[in-house]
Amino acid sequence: MSKKLFVVSVLAVFAATAHAQSSVTLYGVIDEGFDFTNDVAGNKVYELQSGYVQGSRWGLKGTEDLGGGLKALFQLENGFDVNSGHLNQGGLMFGRQAYVGLSSATYGSITLGRQYDSVVDYLAQTTANGSWAGYLFAHPYDNDNTDDSFRVNNTVKYTSPTFAGFQFGGTYGFSNGTNFANNRQYSFGASYTNGGLLVAASYLQANNPSATAGGAITNGGDENFVGTRLRIFGAGVNYTFENATVGFAYSNTDVANPVSSVYVGAIAPAGGALSNLRFQNFEANAKYQFTPSFYVGAMYVYTRATLTSATTGELHPNYQTIGLMGDYNISKRTDFYIQGAYQRVGGDTTGSVLDVAYVTGADGVSSTGNQLVVRAAVRHQF
């Protein structure tokens, strides 16, 4: 009997040791609410929509201690629509994220798989939509990907440790094809934090995004714009003092030979194809935490677009977007929020769908240069 007890005791010790060295966490978010849009092709729309402040998701993530300060890590994250149960991100099982890698407190981490780019990791944290407000507050057509319209496949990502508040990182997304540069992506970014100060900057380039099925950016679910080259760069700053946070962000998006947007379809004007499409986004945002469970936030974005074609030359429409949001936590994991976004389009007329308003997340484009979307929702995290 004593030998049996000894064996059981040894096995229990090994099991406890193994458990202490590794962990797996199941987590998720369910964000569901009621939306009103004042104009979609001339009609009012009332609907239930899923995943605005945060995309509805569930996931698994874990680490294993390999010794010497080195850890193995993984994350698998699924995005879904609460109303229908359908998969998001083009129907991919783990369309939000899927990666494995190694992490060291001294040298940083390297991860491989489908991941966020450096614009999402760094620049987006200084925007309202990328930090606390979500989808509705994205810049027009999420042109700069600060609301992570696309993730990057076949990606190697490096993230440094934090040195005196400074961190940097980068990604390279392979084309996985015989043409090495066709549908590849690379990005890099950095951030600096000191007390309530956050400063961040990023750069991204994608060559022929969505041109191939197995490339860095997937066709039919990921791309915000289809063109021969996508370049994004920008910088932003946030400052938190007591209960208030204020921020400013600038981003520049350049699409060569643009054909369409995943949000509004074909974008060429009646006069012919575009050779270039450029967006410059200027955002100011603020948030005030009235109590530990209640905050109000607001943002204003001015976007200047430049459309270039052989027939029309350069045209300059502009977009003004205003957002307001209130959020109240009834527990550590459940909150209710109300938010609204209004967009007005002005400047030059292009003869394309870019002349009418479209708040990112609306059910469709407006029939005019104005559109309002209001949302009341509940979010639960587990």
CSV table of C-alpha atoms in Angstrom, one decimal:
chain,number,residue,atom,x,y,z
A,1,MET,CA,0.0,0.0,0.0
A,2,SER,CA,2.8,2.4,0.9
A,3,LYS,CA,4.4,1.8,-2.6
A,4,LYS,CA,1.1,2.7,-4.3
A,5,LEU,CA,0.8,5.8,-2.2
A,6,PHE,CA,4.4,6.8,-3.1
A,7,VAL,CA,3.7,6.3,-6.9
A,8,VAL,CA,0.4,8.3,-6.6
A,9,SER,CA,2.3,11.1,-4.8
A,10,VAL,CA,5.0,11.3,-7.4
A,11,LEU,CA,2.5,11.4,-10.2
A,12,ALA,CA,0.6,14.2,-8.4
A,13,VAL,CA,3.9,16.2,-8.1
A,14,PHE,CA,4.7,15.8,-11.8
A,15,ALA,CA,1.1,16.8,-12.8
A,16,ALA,CA,1.3,19.9,-10.6
A,17,THR,CA,4.7,20.8,-12.0
A,18,ALA,CA,3.5,20.4,-15.6
A,19,HIS,CA,0.4,22.5,-14.9
A,20,ALA,CA,2.5,25.3,-13.4
A,21,GLN,CA,4.7,25.4,-16.5
A,22,SER,CA,1.9,25.7,-19.1
A,23,SER,CA,-1.5,27.3,-19.4
A,24,VAL,CA,-4.4,27.4,-21.8
A,25,THR,CA,-7.2,30.1,-21.6
A,26,LEU,CA,-10.6,30.1,-23.2
A,27,TYR,CA,-11.9,33.6,-23.7
A,28,GLY,CA,-14.4,35.6,-25.7
A,29,VAL,CA,-16.5,38.7,-26.4
A,30,ILE,CA,-20.2,38.9,-27.4
A,31,ASP,CA,-21.1,42.3,-28.6
A,32,GLU,CA,-24.8,42.6,-29.8
A,33,GLY,CA,-27.0,45.6,-30.3
A,34,PHE,CA,-29.7,47.5,-32.1
A,35,ASP,CA,-28.7,49.9,-34.9
A,36,PHE,CA,-30.6,52.7,-36.6
A,37,THR,CA,-29.4,54.2,-39.9
A,38,ASN,CA,-31.1,57.3,-41.3
A,39,ASP,CA,-30.4,56.7,-44.9
A,40,VAL,CA,-29.4,53.6,-46.8
A,41,ALA,CA,-30.2,54.1,-50.5
A,42,GLY,CA,-32.9,56.5,-49.5
A,43,ASN,CA,-34.5,54.3,-46.8
A,44,LYS,CA,-34.3,54.2,-43.0
A,45,VAL,CA,-32.9,50.9,-41.6
A,46,TYR,CA,-33.6,49.3,-38.2
A,47,GLU,CA,-31.6,46.2,-37.4
A,48,LEU,CA,-29.7,44.0,-35.0
A,49,GLN,CA,-25.9,43.9,-35.6
A,50,SER,CA,-23.1,42.0,-34.0
A,51,GLY,CA,-19.6,43.2,-33.0
A,52,TYR,CA,-19.1,47.0,-33.2
A,53,VAL,CA,-17.0,48.2,-30.2
A,54,GLN,CA,-15.4,44.8,-30.3
A,55,GLY,CA,-15.9,42.0,-32.8
A,56,SER,CA,-17.8,39.0,-31.3
A,57,ARG,CA,-15.3,36.2,-30.9
A,58,TRP,CA,-14.0,33.3,-28.9
A,59,GLY,CA,-10.5,32.0,-28.7
A,60,LEU,CA,-7.8,29.9,-27.1
A,61,LYS,CA,-4.4,31.2,-26.1
A,62,GLY,CA,-1.7,29.6,-24.1
A,63,THR,CA,1.9,29.5,-23.0
A,64,GLU,CA,4.5,26.9,-22.0
A,65,ASP,CA,7.5,27.6,-19.9
A,66,LEU,CA,10.6,26.2,-21.7
A,67,GLY,CA,13.1,27.3,-19.1
A,68,GLY,CA,15.8,30.0,-19.2
A,69,GLY,CA,13.2,32.8,-19.6
A,70,LEU,CA,11.9,31.3,-22.9
A,71,LYS,CA,8.2,30.5,-23.5
A,72,ALA,CA,6.2,28.9,-26.3
A,73,LEU,CA,2.9,30.6,-27.1
A,74,PHE,CA,-0.1,30.3,-29.3
A,75,GLN,CA,-3.4,32.0,-30.1
A,76,LEU,CA,-6.4,30.8,-32.1
A,77,GLU,CA,-9.3,33.4,-32.4
A,78,ASN,CA,-12.6,32.9,-34.2
A,79,GLY,CA,-14.9,35.7,-35.2
A,80,PHE,CA,-18.6,35.2,-35.6
A,81,ASP,CA,-21.9,36.9,-36.1
A,82,VAL,CA,-24.2,36.6,-33.1
A,83,ASN,CA,-27.4,37.0,-35.1
A,84,SER,CA,-26.8,34.3,-37.6
A,85,GLY,CA,-24.0,32.2,-36.1
A,86,HIS,CA,-22.0,32.6,-39.3
A,87,LEU,CA,-18.3,32.9,-39.3
A,88,ASN,CA,-16.8,36.4,-40.0
A,89,GLN,CA,-13.5,37.2,-41.8
A,90,GLY,CA,-14.6,35.5,-45.0
A,91,GLY,CA,-15.8,32.4,-43.3
A,92,LEU,CA,-12.5,31.4,-41.8
A,93,MET,CA,-12.5,29.2,-38.7
A,94,PHE,CA,-9.8,31.3,-37.0
A,95,GLY,CA,-10.0,34.4,-39.2
A,96,ARG,CA,-9.2,36.9,-36.4
A,97,GLN,CA,-5.9,35.4,-35.4
A,98,ALA,CA,-4.0,32.1,-35.6
A,99,TYR,CA,-0.3,31.9,-34.7
A,100,VAL,CA,2.4,30.1,-32.7
A,101,GLY,CA,5.8,31.4,-31.6
A,102,LEU,CA,8.4,31.9,-28.9
A,103,SER,CA,8.7,34.7,-26.4
A,104,SER,CA,11.6,35.9,-24.2
A,105,ALA,CA,11.5,38.7,-21.6
A,106,THR,CA,15.0,39.6,-22.8
A,107,TYR,CA,14.8,39.4,-26.6
A,108,GLY,CA,11.1,39.8,-27.4
A,109,SER,CA,8.8,37.5,-29.3
A,110,ILE,CA,8.6,35.9,-32.8
A,111,THR,CA,5.3,34.6,-34.0
A,112,LEU,CA,4.2,32.8,-37.2
A,113,GLY,CA,0.7,32.7,-38.7
A,114,ARG,CA,-2.3,34.9,-39.4
A,115,GLN,CA,-1.8,38.1,-37.4
A,116,TYR,CA,-2.4,41.9,-37.0
A,117,ASP,CA,0.0,44.3,-38.8
A,118,SER,CA,2.0,47.1,-37.2
A,119,VAL,CA,-0.7,49.7,-38.0
A,120,VAL,CA,-3.1,47.8,-35.7
A,121,ASP,CA,-0.4,47.1,-33.1
A,122,TYR,CA,0.9,50.7,-32.8
A,123,LEU,CA,-0.9,53.5,-34.6
A,124,ALA,CA,-4.4,52.3,-34.0
A,125,GLN,CA,-4.0,52.6,-30.2
A,126,THR,CA,-4.0,56.4,-30.6
A,127,THR,CA,-7.3,56.5,-32.5
A,128,ALA,CA,-10.8,56.3,-30.9
A,129,ASN,CA,-11.8,53.3,-33.0
A,130,GLY,CA,-8.7,51.4,-32.3
A,131,SER,CA,-8.7,51.9,-28.6
A,132,TRP,CA,-12.2,52.3,-27.1
A,133,ALA,CA,-15.0,53.1,-29.7
A,134,GLY,CA,-14.7,50.4,-32.4
A,135,TYR,CA,-16.2,50.0,-35.9
A,136,LEU,CA,-18.5,53.1,-36.2
A,137,PHE,CA,-15.6,55.5,-35.4
A,138,ALA,CA,-13.3,54.1,-38.1
A,139,HIS,CA,-11.9,56.5,-40.8
A,140,PRO,CA,-13.8,56.4,-44.1
A,141,TYR,CA,-13.9,52.8,-45.5
A,142,ASP,CA,-11.3,52.0,-42.8
A,143,ASN,CA,-8.8,53.2,-45.4
A,144,ASP,CA,-5.9,53.0,-43.0
A,145,ASN,CA,-6.8,49.7,-41.4
A,146,THR,CA,-6.8,51.1,-37.9
A,147,ASP,CA,-10.0,49.1,-37.3
A,148,ASP,CA,-8.2,45.9,-38.6
A,149,SER,CA,-10.4,45.3,-41.7
A,150,PHE,CA,-7.7,42.9,-42.8
A,151,ARG,CA,-5.3,40.6,-41.1
A,152,VAL,CA,-2.2,39.3,-42.7
A,153,ASN,CA,-1.6,35.6,-43.6
A,154,ASN,CA,1.7,33.8,-43.8
A,155,THR,CA,3.2,36.3,-41.4
A,156,VAL,CA,6.4,36.4,-39.4
A,157,LYS,CA,6.1,39.0,-36.6
A,158,TYR,CA,8.7,40.3,-34.2
A,159,THR,CA,7.8,42.3,-31.1
A,160,SER,CA,10.5,43.8,-28.9
A,161,PRO,CA,10.5,43.9,-25.1
A,162,THR,CA,9.8,47.3,-23.7
A,163,PHE,CA,12.9,49.4,-23.0
A,164,ALA,CA,12.3,52.4,-20.7
A,165,GLY,CA,8.8,52.8,-22.3
A,166,PHE,CA,10.0,52.2,-25.9
A,167,GLN,CA,8.8,49.2,-27.9
A,168,PHE,CA,9.0,48.4,-31.6
A,169,GLY,CA,8.1,45.6,-34.0
A,170,GLY,CA,7.4,44.5,-37.5
A,171,THR,CA,5.7,42.0,-39.8
A,172,TYR,CA,6.5,40.3,-43.1
A,173,GLY,CA,3.6,38.5,-44.9
A,174,PHE,CA,4.8,36.0,-47.5
A,175,SER,CA,3.1,35.7,-50.9
A,176,ASN,CA,3.4,31.9,-50.7
A,177,GLY,CA,3.7,31.9,-54.5
A,178,THR,CA,6.2,31.6,-57.3
A,179,ASN,CA,6.2,35.4,-57.7
A,180,PHE,CA,7.8,36.4,-54.3
A,181,ALA,CA,6.5,40.0,-54.4
A,182,ASN,CA,2.9,39.3,-55.6
A,183,ASN,CA,0.5,39.7,-52.7
A,184,ARG,CA,3.1,40.2,-50.0
A,185,GLN,CA,3.0,42.6,-47.1
A,186,TYR,CA,5.4,44.2,-44.7
A,187,SER,CA,5.0,46.7,-41.9
A,188,PHE,CA,6.8,48.1,-38.9
A,189,GLY,CA,6.0,50.4,-36.0
A,190,ALA,CA,7.0,51.7,-32.6
A,191,SER,CA,5.5,53.2,-29.5
A,192,TYR,CA,6.7,55.1,-26.5
A,193,THR,CA,4.9,55.4,-23.1
A,194,ASN,CA,5.8,57.5,-20.1
A,195,GLY,CA,3.2,58.0,-17.4
A,196,GLY,CA,0.0,59.2,-19.2
A,197,LEU,CA,1.8,59.8,-22.5
A,198,LEU,CA,1.6,57.4,-25.5
A,199,VAL,CA,3.2,58.2,-28.8
A,200,ALA,CA,3.1,55.7,-31.7
A,201,ALA,CA,3.9,55.5,-35.5
A,202,SER,CA,3.6,52.8,-38.2
A,203,TYR,CA,4.2,52.0,-41.8
A,204,LEU,CA,2.6,49.3,-44.0
A,205,GLN,CA,3.0,48.3,-47.6
A,206,ALA,CA,1.1,45.6,-49.5
A,207,ASN,CA,1.9,44.7,-53.1
A,208,ASN,CA,-1.1,43.5,-55.2
A,209,PRO,CA,-3.2,42.7,-52.1
A,210,SER,CA,-5.8,40.0,-52.7
A,211,ALA,CA,-4.2,39.1,-56.1
A,212,THR,CA,-3.8,35.5,-55.1
A,213,ALA,CA,-5.8,33.2,-53.0
A,214,GLY,CA,-3.0,32.0,-50.7
A,215,GLY,CA,-1.2,35.3,-50.4
A,216,ALA,CA,-0.7,37.7,-47.5
A,217,ILE,CA,-4.1,39.4,-47.8
A,218,THR,CA,-7.1,37.2,-48.6
A,219,ASN,CA,-9.5,38.0,-51.4
A,220,GLY,CA,-13.2,38.2,-50.5
A,221,GLY,CA,-13.1,39.0,-46.9
A,222,ASP,CA,-10.0,40.9,-45.8
A,223,GLU,CA,-9.0,43.6,-48.2
A,224,ASN,CA,-10.3,47.2,-47.5
A,225,PHE,CA,-9.2,48.2,-51.1
A,226,VAL,CA,-8.3,46.2,-54.2
A,227,GLY,CA,-5.4,47.8,-56.1
A,228,THR,CA,-1.9,47.1,-57.2
A,229,ARG,CA,-0.2,48.6,-54.2
A,230,LEU,CA,-1.4,49.8,-50.7
A,231,ARG,CA,0.8,52.1,-48.6
A,232,ILE,CA,-0.2,53.3,-45.1
A,233,PHE,CA,1.7,55.4,-42.7
A,234,GLY,CA,0.8,57.6,-39.7
A,235,ALA,CA,1.6,58.7,-36.2
A,236,GLY,CA,-0.5,59.6,-33.2
A,237,VAL,CA,-0.3,60.7,-29.6
A,238,ASN,CA,-2.5,60.2,-26.5
A,239,TYR,CA,-2.2,61.8,-23.1
A,240,THR,CA,-4.1,60.8,-20.0
A,241,PHE,CA,-4.3,63.1,-17.0
A,242,GLU,CA,-6.5,62.1,-14.0
A,243,ASN,CA,-9.8,60.9,-15.5
A,244,ALA,CA,-9.4,62.4,-19.0
A,245,THR,CA,-7.6,61.2,-22.1
A,246,VAL,CA,-7.1,63.3,-25.2
A,247,GLY,CA,-5.5,62.3,-28.5
A,248,PHE,CA,-4.6,63.2,-32.0
A,249,ALA,CA,-3.8,60.9,-34.9
A,250,TYR,CA,-2.7,61.4,-38.5
A,251,SER,CA,-2.6,58.8,-41.2
A,252,ASN,CA,-2.0,58.7,-45.0
A,253,THR,CA,-3.3,55.9,-47.2
A,254,ASP,CA,-2.2,55.6,-50.8
A,255,VAL,CA,-3.8,53.0,-53.2
A,256,ALA,CA,-2.3,52.6,-56.7
A,257,ASN,CA,-4.7,51.6,-59.5
A,258,PRO,CA,-7.7,51.1,-57.1
A,259,VAL,CA,-10.6,49.1,-58.4
A,260,SER,CA,-13.0,48.5,-55.5
A,261,SER,CA,-13.6,48.6,-51.7
A,262,VAL,CA,-14.9,45.7,-49.6
A,263,TYR,CA,-17.4,48.2,-48.1
A,264,VAL,CA,-18.9,50.0,-51.1
A,265,GLY,CA,-17.9,47.9,-54.2
A,266,ALA,CA,-16.5,49.5,-57.4
A,267,ILE,CA,-15.1,53.0,-56.9
A,268,ALA,CA,-14.1,54.0,-60.5
A,269,PRO,CA,-15.8,57.3,-61.6
A,270,ALA,CA,-17.9,57.4,-64.8
A,271,GLY,CA,-15.0,59.0,-66.7
A,272,GLY,CA,-12.8,55.9,-66.4
A,273,ALA,CA,-10.4,54.0,-64.2
A,274,LEU,CA,-8.4,55.6,-61.3
A,275,SER,CA,-4.7,55.6,-61.3
A,276,ASN,CA,-4.4,56.5,-57.7
A,277,LEU,CA,-6.5,57.1,-54.6
A,278,ARG,CA,-5.2,58.8,-51.5
A,279,PHE,CA,-6.7,59.5,-48.1
A,280,GLN,CA,-5.3,61.9,-45.4
A,281,ASN,CA,-7.0,61.4,-42.1
A,282,PHE,CA,-6.8,64.0,-39.2
A,283,GLU,CA,-8.4,62.8,-36.0
A,284,ALA,CA,-8.9,64.4,-32.6
A,285,ASN,CA,-10.5,62.3,-29.8
A,286,ALA,CA,-11.2,62.6,-26.1
A,287,LYS,CA,-12.6,60.4,-23.4
A,288,TYR,CA,-13.6,61.2,-19.8
A,289,GLN,CA,-14.0,58.5,-17.1
A,290,PHE,CA,-16.7,60.0,-14.8
A,291,THR,CA,-16.7,57.0,-12.5
A,292,PRO,CA,-14.9,53.7,-12.5
A,293,SER,CA,-17.9,52.2,-14.4
A,294,PHE,CA,-18.9,55.0,-16.7
A,295,TYR,CA,-17.2,57.0,-19.4
A,296,VAL,CA,-18.1,59.3,-22.3
A,297,GLY,CA,-16.0,59.7,-25.4
A,298,ALA,CA,-16.0,61.8,-28.6
A,299,MET,CA,-14.0,62.1,-31.8
A,300,TYR,CA,-13.8,64.2,-34.9
A,301,VAL,CA,-12.1,63.1,-38.2
A,302,TYR,CA,-11.4,65.3,-41.2
A,303,THR,CA,-10.5,63.2,-44.3
A,304,ARG,CA,-9.2,64.7,-47.5
A,305,ALA,CA,-9.2,62.3,-50.5
A,306,THR,CA,-7.4,62.7,-53.8
A,307,LEU,CA,-8.6,60.8,-56.8
A,308,THR,CA,-6.4,60.8,-59.9
A,309,SER,CA,-7.3,59.6,-63.4
A,310,ALA,CA,-6.3,60.3,-66.9
A,311,THR,CA,-9.7,61.7,-67.8
A,312,THR,CA,-10.5,63.9,-64.7
A,313,GLY,CA,-7.1,64.8,-63.4
A,314,GLU,CA,-7.1,65.3,-59.6
A,315,LEU,CA,-10.4,65.5,-57.6
A,316,HIS,CA,-10.6,66.3,-53.9
A,317,PRO,CA,-13.7,65.1,-52.0
A,318,ASN,CA,-13.6,65.4,-48.2
A,319,TYR,CA,-15.3,63.6,-45.4
A,320,GLN,CA,-16.1,64.9,-41.9
A,321,THR,CA,-17.0,62.3,-39.3
A,322,ILE,CA,-18.2,63.0,-35.8
A,323,GLY,CA,-18.7,60.3,-33.1
A,324,LEU,CA,-20.1,60.3,-29.6
A,325,MET,CA,-20.3,57.3,-27.2
A,326,GLY,CA,-21.2,56.5,-23.6
A,327,ASP,CA,-20.4,53.2,-21.9
A,328,TYR,CA,-21.6,51.9,-18.5
A,329,ASN,CA,-20.3,48.7,-16.8
A,330,ILE,CA,-22.8,46.8,-14.7
A,331,SER,CA,-20.1,44.3,-13.7
A,332,LYS,CA,-16.4,43.5,-14.5
A,333,ARG,CA,-17.4,41.6,-17.6
A,334,THR,CA,-20.7,43.2,-18.8
A,335,ASP,CA,-21.4,46.7,-20.1
A,336,PHE,CA,-24.1,48.6,-22.0
A,337,TYR,CA,-23.1,51.3,-24.5
A,338,ILE,CA,-24.8,53.9,-26.8
A,339,GLN,CA,-22.9,55.4,-29.7
A,340,GLY,CA,-23.6,57.4,-32.8
A,341,ALA,CA,-21.6,58.5,-35.8
A,342,TYR,CA,-22.4,61.1,-38.4
A,343,GLN,CA,-20.6,61.6,-41.7
A,344,ARG,CA,-20.8,64.5,-44.2
A,345,VAL,CA,-19.2,64.4,-47.7
A,346,GLY,CA,-18.1,67.6,-49.4
A,347,GLY,CA,-15.6,69.0,-51.9
A,348,ASP,CA,-15.3,67.9,-55.5
A,349,THR,CA,-17.9,65.6,-57.1
A,350,THR,CA,-16.2,62.5,-58.5
A,351,GLY,CA,-19.1,60.7,-60.3
A,352,SER,CA,-18.5,57.6,-58.2
A,353,VAL,CA,-19.8,56.0,-55.0
A,354,LEU,CA,-17.3,58.1,-53.1
A,355,ASP,CA,-19.7,61.1,-53.5
A,356,VAL,CA,-22.2,59.7,-51.0
A,357,ALA,CA,-21.8,59.2,-47.3
A,358,TYR,CA,-20.9,55.8,-45.7
A,359,VAL,CA,-20.3,55.4,-42.0
A,360,THR,CA,-18.2,52.3,-41.6
A,361,GLY,CA,-20.5,49.6,-40.2
A,362,ALA,CA,-23.7,51.0,-41.8
A,363,ASP,CA,-25.9,48.6,-43.8
A,364,GLY,CA,-25.0,50.4,-47.0
A,365,VAL,CA,-24.3,53.7,-48.6
A,366,SER,CA,-26.5,56.8,-48.2
A,367,SER,CA,-28.4,58.3,-51.1
A,368,THR,CA,-26.9,61.7,-50.2
A,369,GLY,CA,-23.7,63.2,-48.8
A,370,ASN,CA,-25.0,62.7,-45.2
A,371,GLN,CA,-25.5,59.6,-43.0
A,372,LEU,CA,-26.2,58.9,-39.3
A,373,VAL,CA,-25.8,55.6,-37.5
A,374,VAL,CA,-26.9,55.2,-33.9
A,375,ARG,CA,-26.3,52.0,-31.9
A,376,ALA,CA,-27.4,50.7,-28.4
A,377,ALA,CA,-25.8,47.5,-27.4
A,378,VAL,CA,-24.7,45.1,-24.7
A,379,ARG,CA,-21.2,43.5,-24.5
A,380,HIS,CA,-20.2,40.5,-22.4
A,381,GLN,CA,-16.6,39.3,-22.0
A,382,PHE,CA,-15.6,35.9,-20.7
